[in-house]
Short mmCIF file of C-alpha atoms and ligand atoms in Angstrom, two decimals:
data_model
loop_
_atom_site.label_atom_id
_atom_site.label_comp_id
_atom_site.label_asym_id
_atom_site.label_seq_id
_atom_site.Cartn_x
_atom_site.Cartn_y
_atom_site.Cartn_z
CA UNK E 1 55.41 -35.60 -45.29
CA UNK E 2 58.00 -33.11 -44.09
CA UNK E 3 56.96 -31.36 -40.99
CA UNK E 4 57.92 -27.78 -40.39
CA UNK E 5 56.92 -24.47 -38.96
CA UNK E 6 55.02 -23.63 -42.14
CA UNK E 7 52.80 -26.68 -41.84
CA UNK E 8 52.02 -25.93 -38.24
CA UNK E 9 51.19 -22.33 -39.02
CA UNK E 10 48.80 -23.38 -41.75
CA UNK E 11 47.30 -26.00 -39.47
CA UNK E 12 46.72 -23.40 -36.78
CA UNK E 13 45.18 -20.98 -39.23
CA UNK E 14 42.80 -23.61 -40.51
CA UNK E 15 41.90 -24.67 -36.98
CA UNK E 16 41.19 -21.06 -36.01
CA UNK E 17 38.97 -20.59 -39.03
CA UNK E 18 37.00 -23.71 -38.23
CA UNK E 19 36.74 -22.84 -34.58
CA UNK E 20 35.38 -19.41 -35.45
CA UNK E 21 32.89 -21.01 -37.83
CA UNK E 22 31.60 -23.54 -35.28
CA UNK E 23 28.05 -22.38 -34.54
CA UNK E 24 27.26 -24.83 -31.78
CA UNK E 25 28.98 -26.54 -28.88
CA UNK E 26 28.53 -29.82 -30.72
CA UNK E 27 30.27 -28.49 -33.85
CA UNK E 28 33.05 -27.07 -31.70
CA UNK E 29 33.65 -30.43 -30.02
CA UNK E 30 34.00 -31.99 -33.43
CA UNK E 31 36.50 -29.36 -34.58
CA UNK E 32 38.53 -29.85 -31.45
CA UNK E 33 38.64 -33.61 -31.96
CA UNK E 34 39.81 -33.10 -35.52
CA UNK E 35 42.81 -31.04 -34.45
CA UNK E 36 43.61 -32.00 -30.90
CA UNK E 37 42.17 -35.49 -30.50
CA UNK E 38 44.33 -38.60 -30.34
CA UNK E 39 43.93 -39.10 -34.07
CA UNK E 40 43.85 -35.41 -34.81
CA UNK E 41 46.14 -33.33 -37.00
CA UNK E 42 48.42 -32.07 -34.23
CA UNK E 43 48.90 -35.59 -32.89
CA UNK E 44 49.79 -36.61 -36.43
CA UNK E 45 52.46 -33.92 -36.55
CA UNK E 46 53.87 -35.02 -33.21
CA UNK E 47 53.96 -38.60 -34.40
CA UNK E 48 55.81 -37.73 -37.54
CA UNK E 49 58.62 -35.79 -35.87
CA UNK E 50 60.29 -39.10 -35.00
CA UNK E 51 61.68 -38.97 -38.52
CA UNK E 52 63.49 -35.69 -37.91
CA UNK E 53 67.05 -35.16 -36.79
CA UNK E 54 67.64 -34.53 -33.07
CA UNK E 55 67.78 -30.72 -32.93
CA UNK E 56 65.10 -30.23 -35.53
CA UNK E 57 62.91 -32.72 -33.69
CA UNK E 58 63.16 -30.76 -30.47
CA UNK E 59 62.38 -27.47 -32.23
CA UNK E 60 59.38 -28.77 -34.14
CA UNK E 61 58.18 -30.66 -31.06
CA UNK E 62 58.18 -27.42 -29.10
CA UNK E 63 56.42 -25.55 -31.88
CA UNK E 64 53.79 -28.30 -32.15
CA UNK E 65 53.11 -28.23 -28.43
CA UNK E 66 52.80 -24.45 -28.43
CA UNK E 67 50.41 -24.67 -31.40
CA UNK E 68 48.38 -27.28 -29.59
CA UNK E 69 48.11 -25.01 -26.59
CA UNK E 70 47.01 -22.01 -28.62
CA UNK E 71 44.38 -24.05 -30.46
CA UNK E 72 43.15 -25.31 -27.09
CA UNK E 73 42.87 -21.71 -25.90
CA UNK E 74 40.99 -20.69 -29.03
CA UNK E 75 38.57 -23.59 -28.47
CA UNK E 76 38.10 -22.50 -24.85
CA UNK E 77 37.32 -18.93 -25.84
CA UNK E 78 34.88 -20.03 -28.51
CA UNK E 79 33.20 -22.39 -26.06
CA UNK E 80 32.75 -19.54 -23.61
CA UNK E 81 31.24 -17.34 -26.31
CA UNK E 82 28.88 -20.09 -27.49
CA UNK E 83 27.76 -20.83 -23.95
CA UNK E 84 27.07 -17.17 -23.33
CA UNK E 85 25.02 -16.80 -26.47
CA UNK E 86 23.10 -19.98 -25.65
CA UNK E 87 22.20 -18.47 -22.29
CA UNK E 88 21.29 -15.13 -23.85
CA UNK E 89 19.04 -16.90 -26.29
CA UNK E 90 17.36 -18.85 -23.48
CA UNK E 91 16.87 -15.66 -21.48
CA UNK E 92 15.49 -13.91 -24.52
CA UNK E 93 13.03 -16.69 -25.13
CA UNK E 94 11.84 -16.57 -21.53
CA UNK E 95 11.62 -12.81 -21.28
CA UNK E 96 8.24 -11.55 -20.12
CA UNK E 97 7.04 -8.41 -21.75
CA UNK E 98 5.32 -6.65 -18.93
CA UNK E 99 3.95 -4.02 -21.28
CA UNK E 100 1.70 -6.54 -23.04
CA UNK E 101 -1.97 -6.36 -22.05
CA UNK E 102 -3.09 -9.18 -19.72
CA UNK E 103 -5.04 -12.12 -21.05
CA UNK E 104 -7.98 -11.14 -18.88
CA UNK E 105 -8.92 -8.01 -17.03
CA UNK E 106 -8.58 -8.62 -13.27
CA UNK E 107 -12.04 -8.53 -11.73
CA UNK E 108 -12.70 -5.25 -9.97
CA UNK E 109 -13.58 -5.58 -6.30
CA UNK E 110 -16.50 -3.89 -4.65
CA UNK E 111 -17.73 -3.25 -1.16
CA UNK E 112 -19.07 -6.11 0.94
CA UNK E 113 -22.85 -6.01 1.48
CA UNK E 114 -22.31 -5.51 5.21
CA UNK E 115 -19.94 -2.61 4.56
CA UNK E 116 -22.52 -0.98 2.32
CA UNK E 117 -25.24 -1.31 4.91
CA UNK E 118 -22.89 0.01 7.62
CA UNK E 119 -21.95 3.02 5.52
CA UNK E 120 -25.55 3.73 4.82
CA UNK E 121 -26.40 3.56 8.52
CA UNK E 122 -23.48 5.74 9.51
CA UNK E 123 -24.42 8.30 6.89
CA UNK E 124 -27.94 8.52 8.25
CA UNK E 125 -26.89 9.00 11.87
CA UNK E 126 -24.10 11.44 11.21
CA UNK E 127 -26.64 13.55 9.29
CA UNK E 128 -28.66 13.59 12.54
CA UNK E 129 -25.70 14.80 14.58
CA UNK E 130 -24.58 11.47 16.04
CA UNK E 131 -20.83 10.86 16.38
CA UNK E 132 -19.19 7.51 15.83
CA UNK E 133 -17.66 5.77 18.79
CA UNK E 134 -15.77 2.49 18.84
CA UNK E 135 -15.03 0.05 21.60
CA UNK E 136 -12.80 -3.00 21.92
CA UNK E 137 -13.93 -6.41 20.69
CA UNK E 138 -11.99 -8.09 23.48
CA UNK E 139 -13.73 -6.54 26.44
CA UNK E 140 -13.78 -6.69 30.22
CA UNK E 141 -16.77 -8.31 31.88
CA UNK E 142 -17.34 -5.00 33.61
CA UNK E 143 -17.95 -3.05 30.37
CA UNK E 144 -19.74 -5.87 28.59
CA UNK E 145 -22.01 -6.93 31.46
CA UNK E 146 -21.69 -5.55 34.98
CA UNK E 147 -21.92 -1.85 34.20
CA UNK E 148 -24.95 -2.66 32.01
CA UNK E 149 -26.77 -4.19 34.99
CA UNK E 150 -26.18 -7.72 33.77
CA UNK E 151 -25.31 -9.57 36.95
CA UNK E 152 -23.18 -12.69 37.08
CA UNK E 153 -26.27 -14.94 37.10
CA UNK E 154 -27.89 -13.44 34.00
CA UNK E 155 -28.40 -15.90 31.12
CA UNK E 156 -26.40 -13.64 28.78
CA UNK E 157 -23.34 -14.56 30.78
CA UNK E 158 -23.92 -18.21 30.33
CA UNK E 159 -20.91 -19.79 28.72
CA UNK E 160 -22.90 -21.07 25.78
CA UNK E 161 -23.41 -17.51 24.57
CA UNK E 162 -20.18 -15.85 25.57
CA UNK E 163 -16.68 -16.56 24.33
CA UNK E 164 -14.27 -16.19 27.21
CA UNK E 165 -10.65 -15.36 26.43
CA UNK E 166 -7.49 -15.57 28.47
CA UNK E 167 -7.03 -13.03 31.21
CA UNK E 168 -10.68 -13.04 32.30
CA UNK E 169 -11.92 -10.99 29.34
CA UNK E 170 -14.67 -11.83 26.86
CA UNK E 171 -15.34 -11.29 23.18
CA UNK E 172 -18.05 -8.67 23.39
CA UNK E 173 -21.47 -10.18 22.86
CA UNK E 174 -23.00 -6.85 21.86
CA UNK E 175 -22.02 -3.28 21.05
CA UNK E 176 -23.70 -2.04 24.23
CA UNK E 177 -20.24 -2.05 25.87
CA UNK E 178 -19.63 1.16 23.96
CA UNK E 179 -22.41 2.88 25.93
CA UNK E 180 -20.31 2.47 29.07
CA UNK E 181 -17.04 3.44 27.43
CA UNK E 182 -18.47 6.51 25.72
CA UNK E 183 -20.60 7.81 28.60
CA UNK E 184 -18.04 7.42 31.38
CA UNK E 185 -16.38 10.78 31.97
CA UNK E 186 -18.61 12.69 29.54
CA UNK E 187 -21.19 15.29 30.39
CA UNK E 188 -24.50 15.23 28.46
CA UNK E 189 -25.88 16.19 26.07
CA UNK E 190 -24.34 13.75 23.61
CA UNK E 191 -25.41 11.26 20.98
CA UNK E 192 -23.37 8.40 19.60
CA UNK E 193 -23.56 5.41 17.34
CA UNK E 194 -21.25 2.42 17.66
CA UNK E 195 -21.08 0.07 14.68
CA UNK E 196 -18.99 -3.06 15.05
CA UNK E 197 -18.42 -6.79 15.29
CA UNK E 198 -19.80 -8.90 18.10
CA UNK E 199 -19.42 -12.57 18.97
CA UNK E 200 -21.69 -15.29 20.29
CA UNK E 201 -21.46 -19.01 20.53
CA UNK E 202 -24.22 -19.66 18.03
CA UNK E 203 -24.67 -21.12 14.55
CA UNK E 204 -27.80 -21.47 12.41
CA UNK E 205 -29.10 -20.12 9.09
CA UNK E 206 -29.77 -16.81 10.82
CA UNK E 207 -26.92 -16.84 13.35
CA UNK E 208 -23.17 -16.80 12.93
CA UNK E 209 -20.56 -16.77 15.72
CA UNK E 210 -19.42 -13.34 14.52
CA UNK E 211 -21.92 -10.78 13.39
CA UNK E 212 -22.42 -7.03 13.26
CA UNK E 213 -24.47 -4.68 15.35
CA UNK E 214 -25.02 -0.99 15.49
CA UNK E 215 -25.69 0.65 18.81
CA UNK E 216 -27.12 4.11 19.20
CA UNK E 217 -27.69 6.22 22.29
CA UNK E 218 -28.55 9.76 23.17
CA UNK E 219 -28.53 11.44 26.57
CA UNK E 220 -29.97 14.85 27.34
CA UNK E 221 -32.51 16.56 29.58
CA UNK E 222 -36.10 15.75 28.65
CA UNK E 223 -35.62 12.75 26.43
CA UNK E 224 -38.66 10.52 25.89
CA UNK E 225 -39.57 7.20 24.36
CA UNK E 226 -41.32 9.23 21.65
CA UNK E 227 -37.96 10.67 20.61
CA UNK E 228 -36.60 7.15 20.33
CA UNK E 229 -39.48 6.03 18.15
CA UNK E 230 -39.14 9.04 15.90
CA UNK E 231 -35.45 8.33 15.32
CA UNK E 232 -36.09 4.64 14.65
CA UNK E 233 -38.88 5.30 12.15
CA UNK E 234 -36.70 7.77 10.29
CA UNK E 235 -33.84 5.29 10.35
CA UNK E 236 -35.97 2.44 8.98
CA UNK E 237 -37.35 4.64 6.21
CA UNK E 238 -33.85 5.66 5.21
CA UNK E 239 -32.55 2.09 5.20
CA UNK E 240 -35.31 0.58 3.16
CA UNK E 241 -35.85 3.65 1.04
CA UNK E 242 -39.63 3.49 1.58
CA UNK E 243 -42.31 3.89 4.19
CA UNK E 244 -42.04 1.16 6.81
CA UNK E 245 -44.13 -0.20 9.60
CA UNK E 246 -42.53 -0.84 13.01
CA UNK E 247 -43.86 -2.85 15.91
CA UNK E 248 -42.66 -2.39 19.48
CA UNK E 249 -43.08 -5.29 21.89
CA UNK E 250 -42.54 -4.90 25.60
CA UNK E 251 -39.42 -6.76 26.65
CA UNK E 252 -36.78 -6.82 29.31
CA UNK E 253 -33.20 -5.69 28.91
CA UNK E 254 -31.27 -5.12 32.14
CA UNK E 255 -29.77 -1.87 30.86
CA UNK E 256 -32.97 -0.16 29.71
CA UNK E 257 -36.21 0.64 31.48
CA UNK E 258 -38.69 0.44 29.90
CA UNK E 259 -37.40 -1.85 27.18
CA UNK E 260 -38.85 -2.99 23.90
CA UNK E 261 -38.04 -5.28 21.07
CA UNK E 262 -38.75 -3.90 17.67
CA UNK E 263 -39.79 -5.63 14.48
CA UNK E 264 -40.46 -4.26 11.07
CA UNK E 265 -43.09 -5.48 8.70
CA UNK E 266 -41.51 -7.90 6.25
CA UNK E 267 -40.75 -6.05 3.06
CA UNK E 268 -40.59 -9.15 0.94
CA UNK E 269 -44.17 -10.29 1.51
CA UNK E 270 -45.84 -7.15 2.88
CA UNK E 271 -46.84 -9.02 6.02
CA UNK E 272 -48.41 -11.88 4.11
CA UNK E 273 -45.85 -14.32 5.55
CA UNK E 274 -42.88 -15.78 3.69
CA UNK E 275 -39.70 -17.81 4.26
CA UNK E 276 -37.65 -14.77 5.25
CA UNK E 277 -39.99 -13.73 8.07
CA UNK E 278 -40.77 -17.34 9.08
CA UNK E 279 -44.36 -16.73 7.97
CA UNK E 280 -44.94 -14.21 10.74
CA UNK E 281 -45.02 -11.10 8.56
CA UNK E 282 -42.54 -9.43 10.94
CA UNK E 283 -38.77 -9.40 11.14
CA UNK E 284 -36.91 -8.83 14.39
CA UNK E 285 -34.80 -5.76 14.13
CA UNK E 286 -33.31 -5.18 17.56
CA UNK E 287 -33.84 -3.95 21.07
CA UNK E 288 -34.30 -0.50 22.49
CA UNK E 289 -35.43 1.41 25.51
CA UNK E 290 -34.76 4.24 27.91
CA UNK E 291 -31.30 3.91 29.44
CA UNK E 292 -31.62 2.51 32.96
CA UNK E 293 -30.86 5.19 35.59
CA UNK E 294 -28.42 2.82 37.24
CA UNK E 295 -26.43 2.57 34.00
CA UNK E 296 -26.23 6.35 33.82
CA UNK E 297 -25.07 6.43 37.44
CA UNK E 298 -22.49 3.71 36.72
CA UNK E 299 -21.02 6.12 34.17
CA UNK E 300 -21.06 9.05 36.58
CA UNK E 301 -24.10 10.77 35.04
CA UNK E 302 -26.75 12.35 37.23
CA UNK E 303 -29.87 10.31 36.51
CA UNK E 304 -32.18 12.82 38.18
CA UNK E 305 -31.25 15.42 35.65
CA UNK E 306 -30.60 13.38 32.53
CA UNK E 307 -32.39 10.69 30.60
CA UNK E 308 -31.34 8.81 27.53
CA UNK E 309 -32.53 6.33 24.99
CA UNK E 310 -30.59 3.47 23.45
CA UNK E 311 -31.08 0.93 20.74
CA UNK E 312 -29.09 -1.87 19.22
CA UNK E 313 -29.72 -3.93 16.15
CA UNK E 314 -28.22 -6.55 13.93
CA UNK E 315 -26.75 -5.28 10.71
CA UNK E 316 -26.30 -8.53 8.81
CA UNK E 317 -30.00 -9.24 8.72
CA UNK E 318 -30.59 -5.94 7.02
CA UNK E 319 -28.01 -6.93 4.41
CA UNK E 320 -29.72 -10.32 3.94
CA UNK E 321 -33.04 -8.65 3.46
CA UNK E 322 -31.84 -5.89 1.20
CA UNK E 323 -29.92 -8.22 -1.12
CA UNK E 324 -32.21 -11.25 -0.85
CA UNK E 325 -29.50 -13.52 0.60
CA UNK E 326 -31.02 -16.64 2.20
CA UNK E 327 -28.28 -17.66 4.67
CA UNK E 328 -26.04 -15.52 6.87
CA UNK E 329 -23.03 -17.77 6.25
CA UNK E 330 -23.02 -16.68 2.63
CA UNK E 331 -22.03 -13.22 3.85
CA UNK E 332 -18.86 -14.40 5.54
CA UNK E 333 -17.53 -17.29 3.51
CA UNK E 334 -16.01 -15.05 0.86
CA UNK E 335 -17.48 -17.01 -2.04
CA UNK E 336 -17.00 -14.83 -5.12
CA UNK E 337 -20.04 -16.40 -6.79
CA UNK E 338 -22.11 -14.79 -4.05
CA UNK E 339 -20.18 -11.58 -3.58
CA UNK E 340 -20.02 -10.95 -7.31
CA UNK E 341 -23.80 -10.68 -7.54
CA UNK E 342 -24.18 -7.77 -5.24
N1 DAH F 1 -27.48 -5.36 23.41
C1 DAH F 1 -28.74 -6.00 23.04
C2 DAH F 1 -28.44 -7.33 22.34
O1 DAH F 1 -27.40 -7.49 21.83
C3 DAH F 1 -29.52 -5.15 22.10
C4 DAH F 1 -30.01 -3.92 22.75
C5 DAH F 1 -31.22 -3.93 23.41
C6 DAH F 1 -29.27 -2.75 22.70
C7 DAH F 1 -31.71 -2.78 23.98
C8 DAH F 1 -29.74 -1.60 23.29
C9 DAH F 1 -30.99 -1.64 23.93
O2 DAH F 1 -29.07 -0.46 23.27
O3 DAH F 1 -31.48 -0.47 24.50
O4 DAH F 1 -29.28 -8.18 22.34
#
């Protein structure tokens, strides 16, 4: 077969058509082999130029090589285009349409039972003119104990109750530290509440190493234990949204004199005795009393002129009672099966 420029041109045209028509990398590889492979058309042309005369052979040889190169380029371009469209297709397939509605509505959160109880308590006291005061959870022994008349030998300072931290400080074991912080440098009359976290080395169905207390205190001239009782009755009624019965038992707290522990009649059994009140009919609510004159003096307040009352109670127990939760741990373990019921 005579080989000439015409043949090569036709060959190139055909190759270009086939290259353009190759719809996949696989098809393109096959086209390339047909034209440029060892047994391909261009190789055939190069083989056959041996029959040509010297000058003609050189000319056609050059043309054939140039054709080969251009076909190679055309293959390269097509390969690039196919690779790009493959990638575009893959990206298209993986595209996430963020405007589509989700498979499931995300569950809406709500306030923790302890937060609800806290808010309720704070609402009550602010309506009675109390301001909110906060103190540090990592506290000096002075504010947590000494200034509250709790000497070094008092059982509350025993290491099995108190968490000691580096630098000689403690994790506050009660919110009473805020009494000292709020009263020091202030002139009565004033009334505060201090809601917050406290820590004790303790674990049982009714005790957790971290729990919540609310402290309240009021200092003025002519303050009596009767005022304290009035406030606590009103507070209990507000919390439980019904008439309540309180019981005051004489007790000793180093920072109040006189001191009392208070219980309220179990709301679940109406004093008949049940699991929640350990069959006693009463549930411990907290401690209270008239602020010890020495504590007032420790804060620079004239104890001849001023008196005050103070109380402190656990918050978590109120949440347990209100929501019928049997174990305090359930409040803090973040189990959505529990939290979702509230
Ligand atoms: N701080 C006491 C405790 O954690 C509770 C308490 C008792 C607070 C009597 C008071 C109070 O303010 O007057 O056990």
